Amino acid sequence: MNDKKLKTFLAGVFDDFKVFAPAKNDGKLVVGEVAKAEEIDWSGQMPVNPWKKVFLPSEERLFSANGDKLVENKNIYPKVVALGVNVLDLRAFTLLERVFADDVYYQKRRRNTVVVGYSPDWPIDYKKYKVFSHNFENEILEHLLFDVFIAKLKNNNFAFYSGSIEGQKLLEKYNISDYKNIEYIGSTPKTSVDRKMLQLQEKVAKSADKRIWNELAKICLACGKCSIVCPTCFCFDLEDKVDPENPGRIRKWGNCFYNDFSRVAGGYKPLDDVKQKIYFWYVHKFVRIPREYKMPGCVSCGRCSKVCPVGINIGKVIQNISKIK
Amino acid sequence: MENVYQTQKARIVSINRESLDTMLFRFKFVDKKLQRNFAYLSGQFMQIGLASWGECPISICSSPSDGKEFFELAIRDVGPLTHKLNSLGVGDVADVRGPYGNGFDVDKFIDKPLVIIGGGCGFVPLRPLIIDYVNGRIKNNKLQIFYGCLNEQTLLFKKEHPLWNRNSEFVISLEKPSDKWKGEKGLITASIIKRDIDPKSVVVIVGPPVMYKFVIAELLKKKIKPENIYVSLERKMYCGKGVCQHCAIGPYYVCKDGPVFCWKNIKDIPGAL
Ligand code: SF4
Ligand code: SF4
């Protein structure tokens, strides 16, 4: 990465922020904190873990209990940059931005976070991903939220884009002036609907009594690993810490495959077998999220398939569901 | 930006033991201005909790017309938090936020006979409808109430039954009553079968999951229209605003799109009822 502009950008970013980026670790590509630019992996491949921890920690304190008073916790939000987020992960990030739009904790953290997208071979990069869950538009950047986007072009030059005022300020600060402003026009095009997304929405919604779910339920272990690595799985539990030293209310990642997910006090448990759980997971991705946010709830990153101990491949499942008459 | 998880203090101003495991609490917000501006609909719920004990959703069971003065929650002791809540006394405070959910769209009930069917502790969210009918605030020409319960000890709102009885056709059926019980025995479905129900009626049903299937089957036989059948669902909830996912059914959230649903809209969703 000898590009001069990129070098100044990286130098600036490492001076000003805690940097999270994909880096090779034991042969695996992992998103984590990196100490210097040389560690960053620029292959554009899918990291094994999602970026969501940067925006939604697996556990965070919402309130501290002061006697019987719940006081909003004054969390400290360090200045962080998420550097090198690929287009599919940006799509997942765009969803999180919508889901947590009125969440004060998410928003405070977000204010101190800069999101830098990256593509290693623009503009064909995203076409290489095996996208099965939605259609990609040609003006892909217009449908994604980010602060800065860096694209490596065919001629090995880099193009810079800004997607927000913060992004602009940052680029100016690092003396990069030939960037293009991208205006976000919504996560899906206004003029044409994402037909693929809508077709899948209908298919999944109507497939509850189809054999496919029985077959999946026979092999799925309900281990929940797919949900942990999924960049769009954002569900959570609230929990009160009984810790006498530091009592309070926390929020932590939930998992719809876990047994207590739907259990109400008194014992009633609507999701009480594997078939219901796995179907619930697909309905969230392919029915609820498109209905609420008009965007796909699965970005086709393939992480869940890689991590599944019994080899359930979401791309194949979706293919089979599309074939159901 | 407002913190949607921030709770407010509400003080218990009176308590009535309703049954072996259920207490009726009347709350007033400690902040008087909050109480003056408080408004809710029949069928909506509050998140109530205590620092270190967590939160849970409880249907409001007072009439919306009392909202500026107080709100009432009937809390059944089913776990550590509700056990703790039920041990509180007059003057104690709890943390609440809400109201949440959609409530009953009473405008759609106008001029139709109203039928209220409740099972066990599911009867709680139905009380505001009955209070408002009795006080003439919802204009229906007829009210029938069917209340199915295990025994005399588990019946809720007993003090109000004479008043309800004067204003409606009020049927209680107990599954395992004492020898002294003079009323109907057995499942509530049997009491419904026996009676005439106007096919134009709006029917509201709240009860344990097993009850819906049988009761709705009987109603359909009596030619009640699916779009006139309403239910209120119970689910696990944390956020109350359609984010945490615990209460999702098919495409909907019980906390936000419900807890009141028109049966017609959810009858094909697997696992909803
Ligand atoms: S990772 Fe595979 S086995 Fe585990 S819950 Fe997900 S689909 Fe089931
Ligand atoms: S491919 Fe799997 S992990 Fe990736 S977004 Fe879709 S459901 Fe989530």
PDB file of N, CA, C and O in Angstrom, chain A residues 247-306:
ATOM      1  N   PRO A 247     -24.020  -2.586  41.281  1.00  0.00           N
ATOM      2  CA  PRO A 247     -25.275  -3.031  40.692  1.00  0.00           C
ATOM      3  C   PRO A 247     -25.707  -2.130  39.538  1.00  0.00           C
ATOM      4  O   PRO A 247     -25.291  -0.975  39.464  1.00  0.00           O
ATOM      5  N   GLY A 248     -26.518  -2.658  38.640  1.00  0.00           N
ATOM      6  CA  GLY A 248     -26.990  -1.843  37.527  1.00  0.00           C
ATOM      7  C   GLY A 248     -27.674  -2.684  36.480  1.00  0.00           C
ATOM      8  O   GLY A 248     -27.829  -3.890  36.639  1.00  0.00           O
ATOM      9  N   ARG A 249     -28.116  -2.010  35.441  1.00  0.00           N
ATOM     10  CA  ARG A 249     -28.820  -2.691  34.353  1.00  0.00           C
ATOM     11  C   ARG A 249     -27.916  -2.740  33.136  1.00  0.00           C
ATOM     12  O   ARG A 249     -27.396  -1.714  32.710  1.00  0.00           O
ATOM     13  N   ILE A 250     -27.736  -3.929  32.594  1.00  0.00           N
ATOM     14  CA  ILE A 250     -26.871  -4.058  31.424  1.00  0.00           C
ATOM     15  C   ILE A 250     -27.678  -4.571  30.240  1.00  0.00           C
ATOM     16  O   ILE A 250     -28.759  -5.127  30.384  1.00  0.00           O
ATOM     17  N   ARG A 251     -27.104  -4.355  29.072  1.00  0.00           N
ATOM     18  CA  ARG A 251     -27.656  -4.929  27.854  1.00  0.00           C
ATOM     19  C   ARG A 251     -26.593  -5.857  27.303  1.00  0.00           C
ATOM     20  O   ARG A 251     -25.427  -5.506  27.247  1.00  0.00           O
ATOM     21  N   LYS A 252     -27.017  -7.061  26.903  1.00  0.00           N
ATOM     22  CA  LYS A 252     -26.036  -7.956  26.296  1.00  0.00           C
ATOM     23  C   LYS A 252     -26.646  -8.679  25.104  1.00  0.00           C
ATOM     24  O   LYS A 252     -27.878  -8.781  25.002  1.00  0.00           O
ATOM     25  N   TRP A 253     -25.784  -9.134  24.216  1.00  0.00           N
ATOM     26  CA  TRP A 253     -26.281  -9.816  23.025  1.00  0.00           C
ATOM     27  C   TRP A 253     -27.225 -10.945  23.421  1.00  0.00           C
ATOM     28  O   TRP A 253     -26.949 -11.717  24.336  1.00  0.00           O
ATOM     29  N   GLY A 254     -28.321 -11.049  22.695  1.00  0.00           N
ATOM     30  CA  GLY A 254     -29.223 -12.175  22.889  1.00  0.00           C
ATOM     31  C   GLY A 254     -28.976 -13.207  21.798  1.00  0.00           C
ATOM     32  O   GLY A 254     -28.177 -12.982  20.890  1.00  0.00           O
ATOM     33  N   ASN A 255     -29.652 -14.319  21.897  1.00  0.00           N
ATOM     34  CA  ASN A 255     -29.491 -15.342  20.875  1.00  0.00           C
ATOM     35  C   ASN A 255     -30.780 -16.162  20.805  1.00  0.00           C
ATOM     36  O   ASN A 255     -31.162 -16.831  21.761  1.00  0.00           O
ATOM     37  N   CYS A 256     -31.451 -16.096  19.652  1.00  0.00           N
ATOM     38  CA  CYS A 256     -32.777 -16.713  19.552  1.00  0.00           C
ATOM     39  C   CYS A 256     -32.712 -18.239  19.545  1.00  0.00           C
ATOM     40  O   CYS A 256     -33.736 -18.906  19.570  1.00  0.00           O
ATOM     41  N   PHE A 257     -31.482 -18.788  19.493  1.00  0.00           N
ATOM     42  CA  PHE A 257     -31.376 -20.249  19.575  1.00  0.00           C
ATOM     43  C   PHE A 257     -31.284 -20.723  21.029  1.00  0.00           C
ATOM     44  O   PHE A 257     -31.413 -21.901  21.302  1.00  0.00           O
ATOM     45  N   TYR A 258     -31.018 -19.798  21.928  1.00  0.00           N
ATOM     46  CA  TYR A 258     -30.876 -20.192  23.331  1.00  0.00           C
ATOM     47  C   TYR A 258     -32.250 -20.442  23.947  1.00  0.00           C
ATOM     48  O   TYR A 258     -33.247 -19.834  23.566  1.00  0.00           O
ATOM     49  N   ASN A 259     -32.231 -21.322  24.950  1.00  0.00           N
ATOM     50  CA  ASN A 259     -33.489 -21.826  25.485  1.00  0.00           C
ATOM     51  C   ASN A 259     -34.396 -20.797  26.148  1.00  0.00           C
ATOM     52  O   ASN A 259     -35.603 -20.895  26.072  1.00  0.00           O
ATOM     53  N   ASP A 260     -33.774 -19.816  26.817  1.00  0.00           N
ATOM     54  CA  ASP A 260     -34.592 -18.869  27.563  1.00  0.00           C
ATOM     55  C   ASP A 260     -35.085 -17.709  26.723  1.00  0.00           C
ATOM     56  O   ASP A 260     -35.792 -16.846  27.225  1.00  0.00           O
ATOM     57  N   PHE A 261     -34.711 -17.697  25.459  1.00  0.00           N
ATOM     58  CA  PHE A 261     -34.994 -16.524  24.614  1.00  0.00           C
ATOM     59  C   PHE A 261     -36.459 -16.102  24.665  1.00  0.00           C
ATOM     60  O   PHE A 261     -36.773 -14.924  24.719  1.00  0.00           O
ATOM     61  N   SER A 262     -37.357 -17.080  24.646  1.00  0.00           N
ATOM     62  CA  SER A 262     -38.779 -16.720  24.573  1.00  0.00           C
ATOM     63  C   SER A 262     -39.550 -17.114  25.831  1.00  0.00           C
ATOM     64  O   SER A 262     -40.753 -16.928  25.893  1.00  0.00           O
ATOM     65  N   ARG A 263     -38.859 -17.645  26.816  1.00  0.00           N
ATOM     66  CA  ARG A 263     -39.567 -18.138  28.002  1.00  0.00           C
ATOM     67  C   ARG A 263     -40.063 -16.988  28.883  1.00  0.00           C
ATOM     68  O   ARG A 263     -39.294 -16.112  29.274  1.00  0.00           O
ATOM     69  N   VAL A 264     -41.357 -16.963  29.172  1.00  0.00           N
ATOM     70  CA  VAL A 264     -41.871 -15.927  30.069  1.00  0.00           C
ATOM     71  C   VAL A 264     -41.901 -16.474  31.494  1.00  0.00           C
ATOM     72  O   VAL A 264     -41.951 -17.687  31.694  1.00  0.00           O
ATOM     73  N   ALA A 265     -41.871 -15.556  32.453  1.00  0.00           N
ATOM     74  CA  ALA A 265     -41.969 -15.981  33.843  1.00  0.00           C
ATOM     75  C   ALA A 265     -43.259 -16.777  33.974  1.00  0.00           C
ATOM     76  O   ALA A 265     -44.300 -16.371  33.480  1.00  0.00           O
ATOM     77  N   GLY A 266     -43.201 -17.902  34.607  1.00  0.00           N
ATOM     78  CA  GLY A 266     -44.392 -18.746  34.673  1.00  0.00           C
ATOM     79  C   GLY A 266     -44.226 -19.958  33.762  1.00  0.00           C
ATOM     80  O   GLY A 266     -44.951 -20.929  33.907  1.00  0.00           O
ATOM     81  N   GLY A 267     -43.270 -19.886  32.815  1.00  0.00           N
ATOM     82  CA  GLY A 267     -42.892 -21.090  32.096  1.00  0.00           C
ATOM     83  C   GLY A 267     -43.249 -21.180  30.627  1.00  0.00           C
ATOM     84  O   GLY A 267     -42.635 -21.930  29.887  1.00  0.00           O
ATOM     85  N   TYR A 268     -44.247 -20.417  30.168  1.00  0.00           N
ATOM     86  CA  TYR A 268     -44.660 -20.522  28.771  1.00  0.00           C
ATOM     87  C   TYR A 268     -43.505 -20.152  27.840  1.00  0.00           C
ATOM     88  O   TYR A 268     -42.824 -19.151  28.024  1.00  0.00           O
ATOM     89  N   LYS A 269     -43.282 -20.974  26.817  1.00  0.00           N
ATOM     90  CA  LYS A 269     -42.131 -20.788  25.938  1.00  0.00           C
ATOM     91  C   LYS A 269     -42.552 -20.973  24.484  1.00  0.00           C
ATOM     92  O   LYS A 269     -42.605 -22.097  23.996  1.00  0.00           O
ATOM     93  N   PRO A 270     -42.875 -19.899  23.795  1.00  0.00           N
ATOM     94  CA  PRO A 270     -43.377 -20.042  22.420  1.00  0.00           C
ATOM     95  C   PRO A 270     -42.399 -20.739  21.471  1.00  0.00           C
ATOM     96  O   PRO A 270     -42.824 -21.496  20.615  1.00  0.00           O
ATOM     97  N   LEU A 271     -41.092 -20.468  21.599  1.00  0.00           N
ATOM     98  CA  LEU A 271     -40.136 -21.146  20.720  1.00  0.00           C
ATOM     99  C   LEU A 271     -39.558 -22.326  21.492  1.00  0.00           C
ATOM    100  O   LEU A 271     -38.543 -22.203  22.164  1.00  0.00           O
ATOM    101  N   ASP A 272     -40.238 -23.478  21.399  1.00  0.00           N
ATOM    102  CA  ASP A 272     -39.737 -24.545  22.264  1.00  0.00           C
ATOM    103  C   ASP A 272     -39.237 -25.774  21.521  1.00  0.00           C
ATOM    104  O   ASP A 272     -39.031 -26.812  22.110  1.00  0.00           O
ATOM    105  N   ASP A 273     -39.024 -25.633  20.206  1.00  0.00           N
ATOM    106  CA  ASP A 273     -38.254 -26.690  19.552  1.00  0.00           C
ATOM    107  C   ASP A 273     -37.373 -26.090  18.463  1.00  0.00           C
ATOM    108  O   ASP A 273     -37.492 -24.913  18.115  1.00  0.00           O
ATOM    109  N   VAL A 274     -36.434 -26.908  17.960  1.00  0.00           N
ATOM    110  CA  VAL A 274     -35.426 -26.394  17.040  1.00  0.00           C
ATOM    111  C   VAL A 274     -36.070 -25.867  15.762  1.00  0.00           C
ATOM    112  O   VAL A 274     -35.653 -24.856  15.204  1.00  0.00           O
ATOM    113  N   LYS A 275     -37.121 -26.525  15.332  1.00  0.00           N
ATOM    114  CA  LYS A 275     -37.777 -26.089  14.103  1.00  0.00           C
ATOM    115  C   LYS A 275     -38.297 -24.655  14.262  1.00  0.00           C
ATOM    116  O   LYS A 275     -38.104 -23.813  13.392  1.00  0.00           O
ATOM    117  N   GLN A 276     -38.951 -24.397  15.383  1.00  0.00           N
ATOM    118  CA  GLN A 276     -39.466 -23.044  15.599  1.00  0.00           C
ATOM    119  C   GLN A 276     -38.338 -22.020  15.694  1.00  0.00           C
ATOM    120  O   GLN A 276     -38.456 -20.901  15.212  1.00  0.00           O
ATOM    121  N   LYS A 277     -37.240 -22.429  16.319  1.00  0.00           N
ATOM    122  CA  LYS A 277     -36.129 -21.492  16.496  1.00  0.00           C
ATOM    123  C   LYS A 277     -35.483 -21.140  15.169  1.00  0.00           C
ATOM    124  O   LYS A 277     -35.244 -19.969  14.880  1.00  0.00           O
ATOM    125  N   ILE A 278     -35.193 -22.142  14.366  1.00  0.00           N
ATOM    126  CA  ILE A 278     -34.475 -21.853  13.121  1.00  0.00           C
ATOM    127  C   ILE A 278     -35.391 -21.084  12.158  1.00  0.00           C
ATOM    128  O   ILE A 278     -34.953 -20.159  11.476  1.00  0.00           O
ATOM    129  N   TYR A 279     -36.662 -21.404  12.200  1.00  0.00           N
ATOM    130  CA  TYR A 279     -37.595 -20.657  11.350  1.00  0.00           C
ATOM    131  C   TYR A 279     -37.695 -19.195  11.810  1.00  0.00           C
ATOM    132  O   TYR A 279     -37.705 -18.266  10.999  1.00  0.00           O
ATOM    133  N   PHE A 280     -37.734 -19.015  13.121  1.00  0.00           N
ATOM    134  CA  PHE A 280     -37.769 -17.665  13.696  1.00  0.00           C
ATOM    135  C   PHE A 280     -36.578 -16.841  13.198  1.00  0.00           C
ATOM    136  O   PHE A 280     -36.711 -15.674  12.835  1.00  0.00           O
ATOM    137  N   TRP A 281     -35.408 -17.476  13.151  1.00  0.00           N
ATOM    138  CA  TRP A 281     -34.184 -16.793  12.710  1.00  0.00           C
ATOM    139  C   TRP A 281     -34.326 -16.335  11.261  1.00  0.00           C
ATOM    140  O   TRP A 281     -34.036 -15.202  10.921  1.00  0.00           O
ATOM    141  N   TYR A 282     -34.812 -17.230  10.416  1.00  0.00           N
ATOM    142  CA  TYR A 282     -34.979 -16.874   9.003  1.00  0.00           C
ATOM    143  C   TYR A 282     -36.065 -15.819   8.813  1.00  0.00           C
ATOM    144  O   TYR A 282     -35.936 -14.939   7.968  1.00  0.00           O
ATOM    145  N   VAL A 283     -37.128 -15.928   9.612  1.00  0.00           N
ATOM    146  CA  VAL A 283     -38.209 -14.929   9.484  1.00  0.00           C
ATOM    147  C   VAL A 283     -37.678 -13.539   9.862  1.00  0.00           C
ATOM    148  O   VAL A 283     -38.012 -12.548   9.224  1.00  0.00           O
ATOM    149  N   HIS A 284     -36.829 -13.474  10.858  1.00  0.00           N
ATOM    150  CA  HIS A 284     -36.267 -12.167  11.212  1.00  0.00           C
ATOM    151  C   HIS A 284     -35.490 -11.579  10.043  1.00  0.00           C
ATOM    152  O   HIS A 284     -35.682 -10.441   9.646  1.00  0.00           O
ATOM    153  N   LYS A 285     -34.625 -12.393   9.462  1.00  0.00           N
ATOM    154  CA  LYS A 285     -33.775 -11.894   8.373  1.00  0.00           C
ATOM    155  C   LYS A 285     -34.562 -11.563   7.109  1.00  0.00           C
ATOM    156  O   LYS A 285     -34.303 -10.562   6.453  1.00  0.00           O
ATOM    157  N   PHE A 286     -35.475 -12.453   6.753  1.00  0.00           N
ATOM    158  CA  PHE A 286     -36.071 -12.357   5.416  1.00  0.00           C
ATOM    159  C   PHE A 286     -37.489 -11.791   5.405  1.00  0.00           C
ATOM    160  O   PHE A 286     -38.018 -11.487   4.344  1.00  0.00           O
ATOM    161  N   VAL A 287     -38.113 -11.700   6.570  1.00  0.00           N
ATOM    162  CA  VAL A 287     -39.476 -11.158   6.604  1.00  0.00           C
ATOM    163  C   VAL A 287     -39.555  -9.874   7.438  1.00  0.00           C
ATOM    164  O   VAL A 287     -39.950  -8.819   6.953  1.00  0.00           O
ATOM    165  N   ARG A 288     -39.166  -9.977   8.708  1.00  0.00           N
ATOM    166  CA  ARG A 288     -39.350  -8.810   9.583  1.00  0.00           C
ATOM    167  C   ARG A 288     -38.493  -7.619   9.176  1.00  0.00           C
ATOM    168  O   ARG A 288     -38.988  -6.500   9.082  1.00  0.00           O
ATOM    169  N   ILE A 289     -37.214  -7.857   8.943  1.00  0.00           N
ATOM    170  CA  ILE A 289     -36.347  -6.715   8.617  1.00  0.00           C
ATOM    171  C   ILE A 289     -36.763  -6.057   7.297  1.00  0.00           C
ATOM    172  O   ILE A 289     -36.927  -4.833   7.251  1.00  0.00           O
ATOM    173  N   PRO A 290     -37.003  -6.821   6.226  1.00  0.00           N
ATOM    174  CA  PRO A 290     -37.491  -6.153   5.003  1.00  0.00           C
ATOM    175  C   PRO A 290     -38.793  -5.387   5.225  1.00  0.00           C
ATOM    176  O   PRO A 290     -38.982  -4.306   4.668  1.00  0.00           O
ATOM    177  N   ARG A 291     -39.688  -5.932   6.066  1.00  0.00           N
ATOM    178  CA  ARG A 291     -40.957  -5.260   6.314  1.00  0.00           C
ATOM    179  C   ARG A 291     -40.732  -3.932   7.036  1.00  0.00           C
ATOM    180  O   ARG A 291     -41.324  -2.919   6.693  1.00  0.00           O
ATOM    181  N   GLU A 292     -39.862  -3.951   8.039  1.00  0.00           N
ATOM    182  CA  GLU A 292     -39.679  -2.756   8.855  1.00  0.00           C
ATOM    183  C   GLU A 292     -38.762  -1.735   8.231  1.00  0.00           C
ATOM    184  O   GLU A 292     -38.997  -0.542   8.310  1.00  0.00           O
ATOM    185  N   TYR A 293     -37.662  -2.208   7.653  1.00  0.00           N
ATOM    186  CA  TYR A 293     -36.620  -1.272   7.231  1.00  0.00           C
ATOM    187  C   TYR A 293     -36.463  -1.189   5.723  1.00  0.00           C
ATOM    188  O   TYR A 293     -35.605  -0.482   5.227  1.00  0.00           O
ATOM    189  N   LYS A 294     -37.284  -1.936   5.004  1.00  0.00           N
ATOM    190  CA  LYS A 294     -37.224  -1.933   3.541  1.00  0.00           C
ATOM    191  C   LYS A 294     -35.815  -2.249   3.059  1.00  0.00           C
ATOM    192  O   LYS A 294     -35.331  -1.655   2.104  1.00  0.00           O
ATOM    193  N   MET A 295     -35.153  -3.118   3.755  1.00  0.00           N
ATOM    194  CA  MET A 295     -33.839  -3.550   3.297  1.00  0.00           C
ATOM    195  C   MET A 295     -33.606  -4.983   3.728  1.00  0.00           C
ATOM    196  O   MET A 295     -34.273  -5.472   4.634  1.00  0.00           O
ATOM    197  N   PRO A 296     -32.683  -5.673   3.045  1.00  0.00           N
ATOM    198  CA  PRO A 296     -32.493  -7.090   3.371  1.00  0.00           C
ATOM    199  C   PRO A 296     -31.923  -7.278   4.770  1.00  0.00           C
ATOM    200  O   PRO A 296     -31.093  -6.500   5.231  1.00  0.00           O
ATOM    201  N   GLY A 297     -32.376  -8.314   5.446  1.00  0.00           N
ATOM    202  CA  GLY A 297     -31.872  -8.610   6.785  1.00  0.00           C
ATOM    203  C   GLY A 297     -30.717  -9.582   6.744  1.00  0.00           C
ATOM    204  O   GLY A 297     -30.136  -9.895   7.779  1.00  0.00           O
ATOM    205  N   CYS A 298     -30.401 -10.052   5.560  1.00  0.00           N
ATOM    206  CA  CYS A 298     -29.224 -10.904   5.380  1.00  0.00           C
ATOM    207  C   CYS A 298     -28.417 -10.267   4.267  1.00  0.00           C
ATOM    208  O   CYS A 298     -28.945  -9.971   3.210  1.00  0.00           O
ATOM    209  N   VAL A 299     -27.115 -10.039   4.506  1.00  0.00           N
ATOM    210  CA  VAL A 299     -26.307  -9.367   3.497  1.00  0.00           C
ATOM    211  C   VAL A 299     -25.489 -10.355   2.663  1.00  0.00           C
ATOM    212  O   VAL A 299     -24.650  -9.959   1.872  1.00  0.00           O
ATOM    213  N   SER A 300     -25.707 -11.645   2.879  1.00  0.00           N
ATOM    214  CA  SER A 300     -25.014 -12.682   2.106  1.00  0.00           C
ATOM    215  C   SER A 300     -23.518 -12.765   2.396  1.00  0.00           C
ATOM    216  O   SER A 300     -22.732 -13.088   1.514  1.00  0.00           O
ATOM    217  N   CYS A 301     -23.126 -12.495   3.631  1.00  0.00           N
ATOM    218  CA  CYS A 301     -21.690 -12.539   3.938  1.00  0.00           C
ATOM    219  C   CYS A 301     -21.173 -13.964   4.055  1.00  0.00           C
ATOM    220  O   CYS A 301     -19.968 -14.206   3.946  1.00  0.00           O
ATOM    221  N   GLY A 302     -22.061 -14.919   4.312  1.00  0.00           N
ATOM    222  CA  GLY A 302     -21.643 -16.319   4.374  1.00  0.00           C
ATOM    223  C   GLY A 302     -21.006 -16.755   5.685  1.00  0.00           C
ATOM    224  O   GLY A 302     -20.605 -17.903   5.842  1.00  0.00           O
ATOM    225  N   ARG A 303     -20.926 -15.862   6.655  1.00  0.00           N
ATOM    226  CA  ARG A 303     -20.271 -16.208   7.927  1.00  0.00           C
ATOM    227  C   ARG A 303     -20.987 -17.354   8.644  1.00  0.00           C
ATOM    228  O   ARG A 303     -20.364 -18.254   9.200  1.00  0.00           O
ATOM    229  N   CYS A 304     -22.326 -17.293   8.629  1.00  0.00           N
ATOM    230  CA  CYS A 304     -23.080 -18.312   9.371  1.00  0.00           C
ATOM    231  C   CYS A 304     -22.819 -19.709   8.800  1.00  0.00           C
ATOM    232  O   CYS A 304     -22.739 -20.680   9.534  1.00  0.00           O
ATOM    233  N   SER A 305     -22.680 -19.788   7.491  1.00  0.00           N
ATOM    234  CA  SER A 305     -22.433 -21.097   6.875  1.00  0.00           C
ATOM    235  C   SER A 305     -21.057 -21.618   7.255  1.00  0.00           C
ATOM    236  O   SER A 305     -20.879 -22.813   7.493  1.00  0.00           O
ATOM    237  N   LYS A 306     -20.084 -20.723   7.313  1.00  0.00           N
ATOM    238  CA  LYS A 306     -18.724 -21.169   7.648  1.00  0.00           C
ATOM    239  C   LYS A 306     -18.636 -21.662   9.079  1.00  0.00           C
ATOM    240  O   LYS A 306     -17.878 -22.570   9.385  1.00  0.00           O
TER     241      LYS A 306
END
